[in-house]
């Protein structure tokens, strides 16, 4: 076929003949999405790296982003939505994905399911190895893969099929029930819509012009002439920003410009943007854009930062801020220790690696602006956009789409300002989607860390004193750097009694992409220092490593390093106790294996503890929930917590339903939208189950109380709603409330309640003493590994994770969160590192594949909590905190190698093995 011919291509799409009028050389993925209306085909990389775009071509799975449209001429192309609609086996697979909660954010689900269907057509009862092979080309950042494997292997499971019309609500109970996601069916059926799926046809497209240098001065040329010659609708720069050309997430640290002005501070920073019809923008040669660059001296690591000019005038020596906690007198106590260990540790930049690149669509509606985007923080986004555009917050509506993974980076403004400004200036709908290269270059990262730590203990294994110093590379702009700098000193003791303690931290500016929020806010980095050193102490004293931790674990009534005392909910000992039988068994098995093996492959076991304070540090962070009953008897829950895959839509509905006293299937959910749902705060810091969950509980209780008063029934009454009638039954009999006869609260609801919750905390004093969090989640994990002593390779055999969640609102969601966190911890330990200016895509940046994640055993503990809804705590952050140190400790146990600088790639492990051998 002549690939230059403009005639288009004909083929079958999900069983129906189609003719797509596009160049045969066009990407199949683009043609399917933009001309074939197959939005269930997702694009995560345009390079064949992620597999999200997988479709079947004549029954074979292919990456549609690396397949030319002309290659499917006359073929049969099948996508996720078509398969689920037409193929009984695909429908059964969708049901299995729901049963096992194998879809979290859902962005990788099309690729996973399409690949699985191809396998199941060949083998309806595959073994695990066959599933791993078939799905090996599809990446997932949320699930940890294990639930996906379970779903594919259980496609012929005996669970009752759910009618299609009821699949979004296959619910039978509230708190404590392992129900399917109430928003799960769109993810597994192909109808979910993400940031790049919602713009109307014909929308203008924005493309951002970015700096190719780490640090540079620049001058823009004649933008008007370039616009006219190029056939563009608009070219934007800093001169076009009507408000303040800066944004940020921490008050007092709003330092990042939408467009740089005269100087760029990192490679990938925006200086301008072009706006035009999609075909015009796609055809541009951006190397001809009128900008002149003058490279300037730059610093990429903190120890170079003091040698270059300050990136921000008010921050001397490029120090953004510092954190500090002091408890007792560690300097005086340390000399009395029977054993003292110390070390230096480092981690690099870690890319979030969500499979959905940043995307947004905006449209001006009169004097208001509407922005649809993949975000974790709609109200924060609205405030930031208002500042940039010089509008009131009420003039902007932010409507979150489905979010294809976030993990912290989608808290910050990214693509939204460019679509918003272009829509405001042109009066036309405007869309923007980052390429994978743009996303990696410009998005925030996990902070690189350089840590020095010293720990002293008594002869009986009691921790006596700790000194901690951490330097964190916060990049060119603040983002969430202040949060990291202040949270780390609170957590760097780990969940252990530490009577004498000092921790200092500093966030340092460099000429790199901003480092921001990433699942743990710096705590995973500090755990990679403390936990290996605790192993060293245990070994020096001849104490079992798990027993050493248990002996020093915080208990209810013990002060933390900030002086805070919990009377309930400090469950770390419970976590270690849950691991103990597994620990004894696996340690014995490893010893037996090593005694019988030839020595080239040695087995090791590691353990680590972790904790995490849920919510903002020592500051107000409320959530508000609204609910009402319509005159027709519909119960509507307005909950604004964005669900990025963690399950907040389901969990918060379960909590509300339980508090109200109705089944979950009786609740209609209205999701985040700044026009119709109250502010439930940002989805970060493991706060939604705890804080928004409490607001939902209070809202449900308040609505129930109103109903009970109307019916004059007791607190224990059982409620039902049938049509427009509420039936309340208690020991005294049955009461019937005619909803339509009641005076309505407003035009929307006959009965409405709005409730808020803000956790009780207190500010820290000059020594970091106070009550920073109302709730800490705790965890302990153990890892079993094999190390090849000749190659330095590490094979993970199993992870066992014990988590005290207070109360498991949905046990299946708990397991899924732990699996996903563990997988990210594996990446942190063994393979992940972003190199500024060098890492550009998902084959340069390695994240764990389905073959890298071993079986994960999740031990759910429910010790309760004084503040959480029904005793529940947050979970998302601390899932990964102990994983990496447990793996590193297992590597040391197997080989003697002490890897202090992450990731523990084979070359580093082998070098550490040789150093260990030389020392002995």
Short mmCIF file of C-alpha atoms in Angstrom, two decimals, residues 485-757:
data_model
loop_
_atom_site.label_atom_id
_atom_site.label_comp_id
_atom_site.label_asym_id
_atom_site.label_seq_id
_atom_site.Cartn_x
_atom_site.Cartn_y
_atom_site.Cartn_z
CA UNK A 485 11.55 18.98 55.00
CA UNK A 486 9.17 19.24 57.95
CA UNK A 487 7.69 15.73 57.87
CA UNK A 488 10.96 13.80 57.69
CA UNK A 489 12.39 14.84 61.09
CA UNK A 490 9.14 13.75 62.76
CA UNK A 491 9.31 10.30 61.17
CA UNK A 492 13.04 9.54 60.96
CA UNK A 493 13.06 7.67 64.29
CA UNK A 494 10.70 5.12 62.82
CA UNK A 495 7.93 3.76 65.08
CA UNK A 496 10.36 3.16 67.94
CA UNK A 497 10.91 4.59 71.43
CA UNK A 498 13.77 7.06 71.09
CA UNK A 499 14.40 9.01 74.31
CA UNK A 500 17.22 11.13 72.90
CA UNK A 501 16.84 12.34 69.36
CA UNK A 502 17.78 15.12 67.00
CA UNK A 503 16.84 15.32 63.33
CA UNK A 504 17.75 18.08 60.94
CA UNK A 505 16.63 18.38 57.34
CA UNK A 506 17.18 20.86 54.52
CA UNK A 507 15.53 21.31 51.15
CA UNK A 508 18.03 22.59 48.60
CA UNK A 509 17.25 24.19 45.24
CA UNK A 510 19.02 22.87 42.14
CA UNK A 511 18.53 23.23 38.38
CA UNK A 512 16.35 20.15 38.06
CA UNK A 513 12.64 19.50 37.70
CA UNK A 514 10.86 20.32 40.96
CA UNK A 515 10.71 17.54 43.51
CA UNK A 516 7.28 17.33 45.08
CA UNK A 517 4.83 14.95 46.69
CA UNK A 518 5.34 11.25 46.11
CA UNK A 519 3.69 8.64 48.33
CA UNK A 520 5.41 9.15 51.66
CA UNK A 521 6.70 12.75 51.46
CA UNK A 522 10.31 11.82 52.26
CA UNK A 523 9.60 9.13 54.85
CA UNK A 524 10.59 6.20 52.56
CA UNK A 525 14.00 7.83 52.14
CA UNK A 526 14.58 8.13 55.89
CA UNK A 527 13.44 4.53 56.43
CA UNK A 528 16.24 3.42 54.09
CA UNK A 529 18.69 4.82 56.62
CA UNK A 530 17.17 3.88 59.95
CA UNK A 531 16.17 0.29 59.20
CA UNK A 532 19.55 -1.01 57.91
CA UNK A 533 21.24 0.58 60.93
CA UNK A 534 18.79 -1.12 63.30
CA UNK A 535 19.81 -4.42 61.67
CA UNK A 536 23.44 -3.58 62.37
CA UNK A 537 22.72 -2.93 66.03
CA UNK A 538 20.78 -6.19 66.37
CA UNK A 539 23.61 -8.16 64.79
CA UNK A 540 26.25 -6.45 66.92
CA UNK A 541 24.34 -7.39 70.07
CA UNK A 542 23.36 -10.89 68.93
CA UNK A 543 19.65 -10.11 69.08
CA UNK A 544 17.13 -11.41 66.56
CA UNK A 545 16.37 -8.55 64.16
CA UNK A 546 12.60 -8.79 64.52
CA UNK A 547 12.86 -9.09 68.29
CA UNK A 548 15.09 -5.99 68.44
CA UNK A 549 12.42 -3.97 66.69
CA UNK A 550 9.61 -5.37 68.79
CA UNK A 551 11.57 -4.63 71.97
CA UNK A 552 11.86 -0.97 71.00
CA UNK A 553 8.48 -0.48 69.32
CA UNK A 554 6.26 2.35 70.48
CA UNK A 555 3.29 1.35 72.59
CA UNK A 556 0.20 3.26 73.60
CA UNK A 557 1.32 5.66 76.32
CA UNK A 558 4.87 6.10 75.00
CA UNK A 559 5.94 9.57 73.81
CA UNK A 560 7.01 9.92 70.19
CA UNK A 561 10.02 12.06 69.30
CA UNK A 562 7.70 15.09 69.19
CA UNK A 563 6.44 14.32 72.71
CA UNK A 564 3.03 13.19 71.46
CA UNK A 565 1.39 10.38 73.44
CA UNK A 566 -1.29 8.12 71.99
CA UNK A 567 -3.65 6.24 74.29
CA UNK A 568 -4.98 4.13 71.42
CA UNK A 569 -3.98 3.18 67.91
CA UNK A 570 -0.20 2.75 68.09
CA UNK A 571 -0.25 -0.71 66.53
CA UNK A 572 3.34 -1.36 65.51
CA UNK A 573 3.88 -4.16 68.05
CA UNK A 574 0.80 -5.88 66.65
CA UNK A 575 2.41 -5.72 63.20
CA UNK A 576 5.65 -7.30 64.43
CA UNK A 577 3.70 -9.95 66.35
CA UNK A 578 1.74 -10.81 63.19
CA UNK A 579 5.00 -11.30 61.29
CA UNK A 580 6.72 -13.38 63.96
CA UNK A 581 5.57 -16.90 62.95
CA UNK A 582 6.29 -16.16 59.30
CA UNK A 583 9.66 -14.69 60.24
CA UNK A 584 10.75 -17.76 62.18
CA UNK A 585 9.68 -20.08 59.41
CA UNK A 586 11.26 -18.15 56.53
CA UNK A 587 14.53 -17.50 58.41
CA UNK A 588 14.83 -21.23 59.11
CA UNK A 589 14.08 -22.05 55.47
CA UNK A 590 16.72 -19.57 54.28
CA UNK A 591 19.32 -21.03 56.62
CA UNK A 592 18.54 -24.54 55.39
CA UNK A 593 18.71 -23.44 51.75
CA UNK A 594 22.09 -21.75 52.24
CA UNK A 595 23.47 -24.77 54.04
CA UNK A 596 22.53 -27.08 51.17
CA UNK A 597 23.21 -24.83 48.16
CA UNK A 598 26.47 -24.46 46.24
CA UNK A 599 26.99 -20.89 47.41
CA UNK A 600 26.49 -18.98 44.18
CA UNK A 601 22.85 -18.26 45.01
CA UNK A 602 22.18 -17.38 48.60
CA UNK A 603 18.87 -16.67 50.28
CA UNK A 604 18.19 -13.88 52.76
CA UNK A 605 15.35 -12.43 54.79
CA UNK A 606 14.84 -8.81 55.78
CA UNK A 607 12.39 -6.97 57.99
CA UNK A 608 11.52 -3.33 58.45
CA UNK A 609 8.95 -1.26 60.31
CA UNK A 610 7.24 1.91 59.24
CA UNK A 611 4.78 4.56 60.34
CA UNK A 612 3.08 7.53 58.79
CA UNK A 613 1.12 10.45 60.19
CA UNK A 614 -2.19 10.79 58.33
CA UNK A 615 -3.06 14.26 57.07
CA UNK A 616 -1.25 17.58 57.00
CA UNK A 617 1.51 18.25 59.52
CA UNK A 618 0.37 20.45 62.43
CA UNK A 619 -2.13 22.42 60.40
CA UNK A 620 -5.80 22.52 59.59
CA UNK A 621 -6.87 20.27 56.71
CA UNK A 622 -10.64 19.81 56.84
CA UNK A 623 -12.96 17.92 54.56
CA UNK A 624 -16.63 18.67 53.94
CA UNK A 625 -19.36 16.29 52.78
CA UNK A 626 -22.86 17.12 51.58
CA UNK A 627 -25.80 14.72 51.26
CA UNK A 628 -29.51 14.97 50.66
CA UNK A 629 -32.74 13.15 49.91
CA UNK A 630 -34.76 14.25 46.89
CA UNK A 631 -38.55 14.42 46.79
CA UNK A 632 -38.47 11.18 44.80
CA UNK A 633 -36.62 9.43 47.62
CA UNK A 634 -33.16 9.31 46.05
CA UNK A 635 -30.30 9.56 48.56
CA UNK A 636 -27.45 11.55 47.02
CA UNK A 637 -23.92 11.77 48.42
CA UNK A 638 -21.76 14.66 47.22
CA UNK A 639 -18.19 13.65 47.96
CA UNK A 640 -15.34 15.67 46.51
CA UNK A 641 -12.40 13.41 47.31
CA UNK A 642 -10.78 12.50 44.00
CA UNK A 643 -10.41 8.77 43.56
CA UNK A 644 -7.08 8.18 41.81
CA UNK A 645 -7.40 4.42 42.12
CA UNK A 646 -7.14 4.08 45.88
CA UNK A 647 -10.89 3.52 46.27
CA UNK A 648 -12.15 6.65 48.05
CA UNK A 649 -15.39 6.65 46.05
CA UNK A 650 -16.19 3.24 47.47
CA UNK A 651 -14.81 3.64 51.00
CA UNK A 652 -16.43 7.00 51.68
CA UNK A 653 -19.76 5.73 50.36
CA UNK A 654 -19.49 2.67 52.62
CA UNK A 655 -18.85 4.89 55.65
CA UNK A 656 -21.72 7.24 54.81
CA UNK A 657 -24.13 4.37 54.15
CA UNK A 658 -23.26 2.71 57.45
CA UNK A 659 -23.73 5.96 59.37
CA UNK A 660 -27.07 6.61 57.67
CA UNK A 661 -28.24 3.04 58.13
CA UNK A 662 -28.94 2.18 54.50
CA UNK A 663 -27.24 -0.26 52.13
CA UNK A 664 -24.58 1.15 49.82
CA UNK A 665 -26.64 0.35 46.74
CA UNK A 666 -29.24 2.84 47.97
CA UNK A 667 -26.75 5.72 47.65
CA UNK A 668 -26.24 7.77 44.48
CA UNK A 669 -22.75 9.20 44.31
CA UNK A 670 -21.92 12.63 42.91
CA UNK A 671 -18.16 12.91 42.47
CA UNK A 672 -15.70 15.81 42.63
CA UNK A 673 -16.77 19.02 40.90
CA UNK A 674 -16.06 22.42 42.43
CA UNK A 675 -19.53 23.62 41.40
CA UNK A 676 -21.53 20.83 43.03
CA UNK A 677 -19.39 19.08 45.66
CA UNK A 678 -17.87 20.69 48.76
CA UNK A 679 -14.13 20.77 49.28
CA UNK A 680 -12.97 17.38 50.56
CA UNK A 681 -9.35 18.46 50.48
CA UNK A 682 -6.57 17.01 48.40
CA UNK A 683 -6.07 13.32 47.81
CA UNK A 684 -2.71 12.93 49.49
CA UNK A 685 -1.02 12.24 52.83
CA UNK A 686 -3.27 9.20 53.46
CA UNK A 687 -5.99 11.60 54.57
CA UNK A 688 -9.14 10.71 52.65
CA UNK A 689 -10.35 7.61 54.53
CA UNK A 690 -9.53 9.26 57.86
CA UNK A 691 -10.59 12.87 57.29
CA UNK A 692 -13.17 12.77 54.49
CA UNK A 693 -14.38 9.47 55.91
CA UNK A 694 -15.07 11.20 59.22
CA UNK A 695 -16.92 13.99 57.43
CA UNK A 696 -19.01 11.34 55.65
CA UNK A 697 -19.73 9.61 58.95
CA UNK A 698 -20.85 12.87 60.56
CA UNK A 699 -22.96 13.72 57.51
CA UNK A 700 -24.64 10.31 57.51
CA UNK A 701 -25.27 10.49 61.24
CA UNK A 702 -26.77 13.97 60.94
CA UNK A 703 -29.09 12.93 58.11
CA UNK A 704 -30.12 9.83 60.05
CA UNK A 705 -30.82 11.92 63.15
CA UNK A 706 -33.18 14.15 61.17
CA UNK A 707 -35.04 11.12 59.83
CA UNK A 708 -35.33 9.58 63.30
CA UNK A 709 -36.75 12.83 64.67
CA UNK A 710 -39.27 13.07 61.85
CA UNK A 711 -40.40 9.51 62.53
CA UNK A 712 -40.19 9.87 66.31
CA UNK A 713 -38.32 6.57 66.51
CA UNK A 714 -35.43 5.31 68.60
CA UNK A 715 -31.74 5.50 67.71
CA UNK A 716 -31.75 1.81 66.85
CA UNK A 717 -34.49 2.06 64.25
CA UNK A 718 -34.02 0.25 60.93
CA UNK A 719 -34.51 2.46 57.88
CA UNK A 720 -35.75 1.68 54.39
CA UNK A 721 -36.61 3.96 51.49
CA UNK A 722 -39.23 2.70 49.05
CA UNK A 723 -40.05 5.20 46.36
CA UNK A 724 -40.81 8.54 48.00
CA UNK A 725 -41.44 6.93 51.37
CA UNK A 726 -39.09 6.43 54.30
CA UNK A 727 -40.00 3.51 56.54
CA UNK A 728 -38.51 3.49 60.04
CA UNK A 729 -38.99 0.41 62.19
CA UNK A 730 -38.09 0.01 65.88
CA UNK A 731 -39.39 -1.88 68.89
CA UNK A 732 -42.43 0.41 69.08
CA UNK A 733 -43.49 -0.40 65.55
CA UNK A 734 -43.27 1.09 62.08
CA UNK A 735 -43.36 4.74 61.08
CA UNK A 736 -43.93 5.94 57.53
CA UNK A 737 -42.58 9.30 56.39
CA UNK A 738 -43.97 10.74 53.16
CA UNK A 739 -41.00 12.65 51.74
CA UNK A 740 -43.09 14.68 49.30
CA UNK A 741 -45.17 16.08 52.16
CA UNK A 742 -42.14 17.61 53.91
CA UNK A 743 -41.07 21.22 53.52
CA UNK A 744 -37.92 21.03 51.34
CA UNK A 745 -34.64 22.43 52.61
CA UNK A 746 -33.84 23.89 49.19
CA UNK A 747 -34.47 23.43 45.49
CA UNK A 748 -32.36 20.27 45.37
CA UNK A 749 -33.22 18.32 48.47
CA UNK A 750 -36.09 17.86 50.87
CA UNK A 751 -33.59 16.88 53.55
CA UNK A 752 -29.97 18.04 53.31
CA UNK A 753 -27.00 17.87 55.65
CA UNK A 754 -23.49 19.27 55.31
CA UNK A 755 -20.79 18.26 57.76
CA UNK A 756 -17.03 18.85 58.09
CA UNK A 757 -14.17 17.24 59.97
#
